[in-house]
Short mmCIF file of C-alpha atoms in Angstrom, two decimals:
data_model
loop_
_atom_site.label_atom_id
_atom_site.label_comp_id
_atom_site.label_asym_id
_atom_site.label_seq_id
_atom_site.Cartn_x
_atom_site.Cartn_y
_atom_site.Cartn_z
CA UNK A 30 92.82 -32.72 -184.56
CA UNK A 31 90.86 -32.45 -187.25
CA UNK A 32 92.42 -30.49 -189.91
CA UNK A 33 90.79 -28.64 -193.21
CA UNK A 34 90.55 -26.05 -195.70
CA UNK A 35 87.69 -23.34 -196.41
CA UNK A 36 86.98 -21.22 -199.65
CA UNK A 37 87.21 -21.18 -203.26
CA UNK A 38 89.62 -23.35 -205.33
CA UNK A 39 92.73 -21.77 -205.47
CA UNK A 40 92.37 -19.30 -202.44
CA UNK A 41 91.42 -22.02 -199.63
CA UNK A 42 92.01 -21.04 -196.09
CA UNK A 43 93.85 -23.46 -193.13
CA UNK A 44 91.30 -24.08 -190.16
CA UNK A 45 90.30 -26.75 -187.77
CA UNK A 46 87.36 -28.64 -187.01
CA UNK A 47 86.92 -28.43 -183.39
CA UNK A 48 85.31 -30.88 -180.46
CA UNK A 49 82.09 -28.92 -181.00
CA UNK A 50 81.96 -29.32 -184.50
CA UNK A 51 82.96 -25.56 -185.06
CA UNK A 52 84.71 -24.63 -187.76
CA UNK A 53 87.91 -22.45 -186.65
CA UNK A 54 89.98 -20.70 -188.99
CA UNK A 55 93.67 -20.96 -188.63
CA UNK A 56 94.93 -18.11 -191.24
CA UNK A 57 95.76 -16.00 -188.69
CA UNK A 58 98.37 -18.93 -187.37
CA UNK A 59 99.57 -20.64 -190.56
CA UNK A 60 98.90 -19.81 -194.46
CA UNK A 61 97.86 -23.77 -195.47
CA UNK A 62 97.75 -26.73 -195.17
CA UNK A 63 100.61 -28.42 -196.61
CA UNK A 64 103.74 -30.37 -196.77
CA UNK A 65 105.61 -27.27 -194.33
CA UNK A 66 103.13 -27.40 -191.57
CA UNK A 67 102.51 -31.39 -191.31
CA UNK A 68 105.84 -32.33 -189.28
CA UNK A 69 105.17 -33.33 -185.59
CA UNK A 70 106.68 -30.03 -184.42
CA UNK A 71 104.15 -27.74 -186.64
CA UNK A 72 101.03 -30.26 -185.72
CA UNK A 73 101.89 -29.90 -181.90
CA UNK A 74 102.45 -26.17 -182.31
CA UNK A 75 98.28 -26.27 -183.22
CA UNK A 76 97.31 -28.62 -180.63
CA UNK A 77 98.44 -26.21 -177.82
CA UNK A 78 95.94 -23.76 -179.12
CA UNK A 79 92.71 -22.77 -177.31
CA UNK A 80 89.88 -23.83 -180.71
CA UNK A 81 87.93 -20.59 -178.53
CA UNK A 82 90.29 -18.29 -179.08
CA UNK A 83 90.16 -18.59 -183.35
CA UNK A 84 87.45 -16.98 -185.36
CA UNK A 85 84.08 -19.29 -185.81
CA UNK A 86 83.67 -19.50 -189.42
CA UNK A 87 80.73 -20.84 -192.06
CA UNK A 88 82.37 -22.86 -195.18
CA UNK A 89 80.56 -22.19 -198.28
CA UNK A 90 82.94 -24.62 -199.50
CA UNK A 91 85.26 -26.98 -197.81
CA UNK A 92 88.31 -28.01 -199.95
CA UNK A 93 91.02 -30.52 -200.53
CA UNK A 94 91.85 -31.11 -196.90
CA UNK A 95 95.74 -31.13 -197.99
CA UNK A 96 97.16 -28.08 -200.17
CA UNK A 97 99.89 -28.57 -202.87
CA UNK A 98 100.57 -32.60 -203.01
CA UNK A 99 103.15 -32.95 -204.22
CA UNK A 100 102.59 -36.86 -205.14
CA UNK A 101 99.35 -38.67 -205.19
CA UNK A 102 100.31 -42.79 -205.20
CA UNK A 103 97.92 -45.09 -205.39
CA UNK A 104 97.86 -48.82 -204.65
CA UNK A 105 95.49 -51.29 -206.65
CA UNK A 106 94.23 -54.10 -205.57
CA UNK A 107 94.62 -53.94 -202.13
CA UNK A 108 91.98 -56.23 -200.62
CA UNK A 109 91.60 -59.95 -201.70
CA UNK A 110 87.76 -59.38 -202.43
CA UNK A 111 88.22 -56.29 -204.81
CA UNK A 112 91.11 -58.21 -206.56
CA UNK A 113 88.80 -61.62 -207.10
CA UNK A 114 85.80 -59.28 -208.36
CA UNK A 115 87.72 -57.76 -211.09
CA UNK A 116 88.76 -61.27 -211.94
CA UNK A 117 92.75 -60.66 -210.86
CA UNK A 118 94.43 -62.70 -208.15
CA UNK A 119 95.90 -60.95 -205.58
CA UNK A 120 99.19 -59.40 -205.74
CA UNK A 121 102.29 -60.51 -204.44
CA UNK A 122 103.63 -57.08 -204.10
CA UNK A 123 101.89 -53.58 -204.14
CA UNK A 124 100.44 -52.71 -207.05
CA UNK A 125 101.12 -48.75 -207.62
CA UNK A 126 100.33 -46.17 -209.96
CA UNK A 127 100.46 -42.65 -209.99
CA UNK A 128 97.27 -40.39 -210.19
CA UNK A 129 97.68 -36.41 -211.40
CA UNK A 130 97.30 -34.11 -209.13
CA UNK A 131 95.55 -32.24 -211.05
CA UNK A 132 92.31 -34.51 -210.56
CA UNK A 133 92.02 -33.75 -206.44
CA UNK A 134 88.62 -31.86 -205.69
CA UNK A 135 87.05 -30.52 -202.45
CA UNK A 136 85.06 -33.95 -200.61
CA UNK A 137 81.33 -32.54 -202.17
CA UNK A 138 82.73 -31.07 -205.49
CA UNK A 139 81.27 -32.08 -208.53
CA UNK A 140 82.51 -35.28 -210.24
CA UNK A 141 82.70 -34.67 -213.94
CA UNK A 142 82.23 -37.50 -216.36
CA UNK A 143 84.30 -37.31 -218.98
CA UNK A 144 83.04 -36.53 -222.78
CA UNK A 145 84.34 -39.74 -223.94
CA UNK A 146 83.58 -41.91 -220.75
CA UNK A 147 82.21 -45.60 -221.16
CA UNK A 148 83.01 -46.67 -217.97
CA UNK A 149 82.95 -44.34 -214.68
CA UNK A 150 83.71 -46.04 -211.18
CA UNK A 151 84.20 -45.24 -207.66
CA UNK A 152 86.15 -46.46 -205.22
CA UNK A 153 86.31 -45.40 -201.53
CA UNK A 154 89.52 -45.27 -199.91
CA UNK A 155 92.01 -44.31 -196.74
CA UNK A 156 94.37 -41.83 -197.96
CA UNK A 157 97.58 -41.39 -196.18
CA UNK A 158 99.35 -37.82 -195.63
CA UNK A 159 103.29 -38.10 -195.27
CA UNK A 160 103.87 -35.78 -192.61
CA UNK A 161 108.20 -36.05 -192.20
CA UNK A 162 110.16 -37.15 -195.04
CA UNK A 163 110.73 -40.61 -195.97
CA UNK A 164 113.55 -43.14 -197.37
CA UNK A 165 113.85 -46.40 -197.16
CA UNK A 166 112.09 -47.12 -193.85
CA UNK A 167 111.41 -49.98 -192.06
CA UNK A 168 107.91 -50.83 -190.92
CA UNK A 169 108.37 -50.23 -187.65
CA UNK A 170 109.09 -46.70 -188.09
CA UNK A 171 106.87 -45.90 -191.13
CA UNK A 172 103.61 -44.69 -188.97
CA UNK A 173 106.00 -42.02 -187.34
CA UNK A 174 106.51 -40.34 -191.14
CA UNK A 175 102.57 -40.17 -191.38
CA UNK A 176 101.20 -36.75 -190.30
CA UNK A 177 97.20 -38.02 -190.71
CA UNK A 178 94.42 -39.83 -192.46
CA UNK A 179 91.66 -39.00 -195.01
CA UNK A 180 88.97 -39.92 -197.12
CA UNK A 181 89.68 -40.49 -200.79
CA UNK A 182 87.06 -41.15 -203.81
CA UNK A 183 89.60 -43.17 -206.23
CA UNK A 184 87.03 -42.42 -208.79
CA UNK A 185 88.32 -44.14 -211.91
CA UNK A 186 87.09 -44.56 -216.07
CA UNK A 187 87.44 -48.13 -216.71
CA UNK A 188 87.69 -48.48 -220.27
CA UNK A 189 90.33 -45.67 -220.05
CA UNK A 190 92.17 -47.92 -217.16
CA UNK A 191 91.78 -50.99 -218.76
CA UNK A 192 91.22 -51.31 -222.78
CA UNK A 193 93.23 -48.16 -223.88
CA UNK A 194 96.71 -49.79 -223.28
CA UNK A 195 99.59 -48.44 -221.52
CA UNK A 196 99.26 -47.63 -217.46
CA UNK A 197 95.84 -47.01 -215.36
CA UNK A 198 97.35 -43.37 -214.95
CA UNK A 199 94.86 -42.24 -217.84
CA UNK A 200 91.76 -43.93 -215.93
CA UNK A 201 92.67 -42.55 -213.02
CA UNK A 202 93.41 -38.75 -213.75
CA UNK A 203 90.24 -37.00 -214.95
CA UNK A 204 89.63 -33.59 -213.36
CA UNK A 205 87.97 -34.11 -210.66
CA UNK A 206 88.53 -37.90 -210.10
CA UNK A 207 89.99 -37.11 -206.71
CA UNK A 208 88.19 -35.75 -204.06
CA UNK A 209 90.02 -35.41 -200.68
CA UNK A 210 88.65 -34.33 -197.29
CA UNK A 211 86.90 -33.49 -195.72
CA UNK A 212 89.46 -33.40 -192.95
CA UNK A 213 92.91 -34.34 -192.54
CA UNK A 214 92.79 -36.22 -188.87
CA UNK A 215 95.95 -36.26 -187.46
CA UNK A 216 98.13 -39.41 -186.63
CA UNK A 217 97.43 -39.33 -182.77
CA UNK A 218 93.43 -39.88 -183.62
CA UNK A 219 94.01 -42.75 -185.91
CA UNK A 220 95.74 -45.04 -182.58
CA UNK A 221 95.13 -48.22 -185.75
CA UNK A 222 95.06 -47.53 -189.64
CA UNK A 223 93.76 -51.06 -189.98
CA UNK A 224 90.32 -50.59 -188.07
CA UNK A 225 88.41 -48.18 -189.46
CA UNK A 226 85.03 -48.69 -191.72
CA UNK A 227 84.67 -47.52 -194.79
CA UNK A 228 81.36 -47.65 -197.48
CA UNK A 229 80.10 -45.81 -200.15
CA UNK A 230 76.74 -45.04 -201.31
CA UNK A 231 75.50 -44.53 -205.08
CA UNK A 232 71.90 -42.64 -205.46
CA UNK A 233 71.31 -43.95 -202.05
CA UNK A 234 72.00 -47.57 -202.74
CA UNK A 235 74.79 -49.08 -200.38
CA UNK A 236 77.55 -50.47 -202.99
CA UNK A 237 80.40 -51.06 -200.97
CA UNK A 238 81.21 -51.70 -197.05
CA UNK A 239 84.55 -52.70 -195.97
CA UNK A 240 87.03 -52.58 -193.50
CA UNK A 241 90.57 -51.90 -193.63
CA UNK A 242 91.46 -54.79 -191.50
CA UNK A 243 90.78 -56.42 -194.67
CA UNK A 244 94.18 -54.89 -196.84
CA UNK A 245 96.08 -57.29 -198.22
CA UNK A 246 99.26 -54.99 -197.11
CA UNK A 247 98.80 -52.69 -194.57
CA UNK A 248 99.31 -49.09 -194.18
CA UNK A 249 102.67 -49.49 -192.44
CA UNK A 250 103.94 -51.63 -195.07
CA UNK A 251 102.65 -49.83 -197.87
CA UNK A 252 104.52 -46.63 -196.64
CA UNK A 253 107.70 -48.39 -195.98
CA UNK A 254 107.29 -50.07 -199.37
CA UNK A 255 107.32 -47.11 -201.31
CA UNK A 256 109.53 -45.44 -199.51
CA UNK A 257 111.80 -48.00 -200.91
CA UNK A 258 111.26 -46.83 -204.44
CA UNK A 259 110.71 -42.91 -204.10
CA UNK A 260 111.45 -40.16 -201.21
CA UNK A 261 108.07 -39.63 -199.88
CA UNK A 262 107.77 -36.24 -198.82
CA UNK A 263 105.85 -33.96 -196.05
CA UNK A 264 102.33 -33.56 -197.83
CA UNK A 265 102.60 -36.33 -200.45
CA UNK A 266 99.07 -38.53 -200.17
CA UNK A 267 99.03 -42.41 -200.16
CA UNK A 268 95.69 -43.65 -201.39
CA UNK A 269 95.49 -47.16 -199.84
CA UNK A 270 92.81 -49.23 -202.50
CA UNK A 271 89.38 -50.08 -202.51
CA UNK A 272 87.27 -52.88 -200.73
CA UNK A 273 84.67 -54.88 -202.90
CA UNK A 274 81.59 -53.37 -204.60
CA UNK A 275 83.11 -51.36 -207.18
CA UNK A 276 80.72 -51.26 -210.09
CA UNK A 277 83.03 -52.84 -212.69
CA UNK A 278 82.51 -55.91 -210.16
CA UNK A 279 78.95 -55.87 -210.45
CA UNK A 280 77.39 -59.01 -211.49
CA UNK A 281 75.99 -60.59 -214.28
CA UNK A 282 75.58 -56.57 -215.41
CA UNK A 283 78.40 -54.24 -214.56
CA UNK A 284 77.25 -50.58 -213.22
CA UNK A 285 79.21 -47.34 -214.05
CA UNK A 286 78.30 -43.73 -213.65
CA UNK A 287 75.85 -41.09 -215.54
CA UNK A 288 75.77 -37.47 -215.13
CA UNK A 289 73.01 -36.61 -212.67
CA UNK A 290 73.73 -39.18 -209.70
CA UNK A 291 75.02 -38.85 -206.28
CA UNK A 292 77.64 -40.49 -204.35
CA UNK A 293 78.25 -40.48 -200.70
CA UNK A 294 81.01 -42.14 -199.21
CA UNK A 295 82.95 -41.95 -195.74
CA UNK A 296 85.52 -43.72 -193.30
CA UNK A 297 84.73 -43.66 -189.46
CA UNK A 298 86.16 -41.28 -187.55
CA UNK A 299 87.44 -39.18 -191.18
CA UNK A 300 83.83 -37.74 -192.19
CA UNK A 301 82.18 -38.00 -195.09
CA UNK A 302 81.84 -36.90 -198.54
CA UNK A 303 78.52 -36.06 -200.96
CA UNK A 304 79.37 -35.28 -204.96
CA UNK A 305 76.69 -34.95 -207.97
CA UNK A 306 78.01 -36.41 -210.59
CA UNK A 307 77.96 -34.07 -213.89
CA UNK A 308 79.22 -33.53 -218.07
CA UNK A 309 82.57 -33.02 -218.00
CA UNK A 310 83.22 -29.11 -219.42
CA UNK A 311 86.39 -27.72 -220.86
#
């Protein structure tokens, strides 16, 4: 299935992207899309339903395709040609950071550029939804704890990441810098994490193409991994990293991001997303 929300921030609706590409609402069946309706159980309780027999409805605006995450983990350099573009080797073990919450969007919300931004990237990813909680797992059951797959935008201010000191938390957290959706497929339509293609457009220039065949450490290890280090819990998301083309890795002349453009990014088989990037407001 092919999972989503509808409507305004703060007062999205649950509904379901059907075979026809109708858009089904699901309020009258659950109240979101969250950690307490992403178990097995609660995903096979939709499945049984007839798509025909919800009510056909017309986003104005799709949303976050997951509703109250409660932790959004990221992993950095995650594929050996992203690592060798920013000039790192790649890593041994994960790399992870946290990203606020706070920063998750709708998939074609606007990105805002932040009033003191040098250096704005993107960075298309898979994101992972923990669908049953999770403790030190093994690998070979980690894929059973994952409820479904998404697209992420790990969009990210360099100089804040990188020059400012500390942890990439503060480059990473901008309202806005994480747009999720537009669907949350479920496990059973994702039969291999580690074959889907991914790319991501800027003003209609291809910057990056990848393949998640290509992760350094892959999505069954990554959730066993930090399940090592922290509960994961129903509705938590896992963004995975980023393949090359990231504009920090541009070369001789780096690019970064300006009010005013677009970027359009997607995975196969997840959708797609479209945001305008704009001046950050208060």
């Amino acid at each position: 299935m092919k999972l989503l929300r509808h409507g305004l921030p703060g007062t999205e609706k649950p509904a379901l992207h059907d075979e026809r590409g109708i858009v089904r609402d699901l309020s009258g069946v659950i109240a979101d899309i969250d950690g307490a309706t992403l178990s097995d159980e609660a995903v096979e309780r939709l499945r049984r339903i007839d798509p025909a027999t919800l009510p056909a409805v017309a986003p104005e605006r799709v949303g976050p395709c997951v509703g109250r995450v409660g932790k959004f983990i990221c992993v950095g350099l995650n594929y050996i040609d992203h690592a060798r573009e920013t000039g790192k080797e790649p890593p041994a073990e994960p790399i992870l950071f946290m990203k606020a919450t706070s920063a998750i969007v709708g998939p074609n919300d606007d990105i805002q550029i932040s009033m003191m931004s040098l250096k704005t990237d993107w960075e298309v990813e898979l994101g992972v939804v923990i669908g049953k909680r999770a403790k030190y797992l093994s690998k070979e059951h980690a894929l059973a704890h994952v409820a479904g797959y998404c697209v992420v935008n790990d969009v990210s201010e360099r100089a804040f990441q990188s020059e400012r000191g500390g942890q990439w938390t503060k480059g990473k957290s901008h309202d806005t810098f994480g747009p999720i959706g537009p669907w949350l497929v479920t496990r059973d339509e994702v039969p291999d994490p580690q074959a889907l293609q991914l790319w991501l457009d800027v003003d209609g220039v291809r910057r990056q193409t990848g393949t998640t065949a290509n992760m350094i450490f892959d999505v069954a290890f990554l959730v066993s991994y930090i399940s090592q280090f922290m509960t994961l819990e129903p509705g938590d998301l896992i963004a995975t990293g980023t393949p090359p083309g990231v504009g920090m890795g541009i070369k001789p002349n780096p690019v970064f991001l300006k009010p005013g453009q677009s970027i359009t990014l997607g995975i196969a088989g997840l959708g797609s997303q479209k945001q305008q990037t704009v001046e950050a407001r208060n």
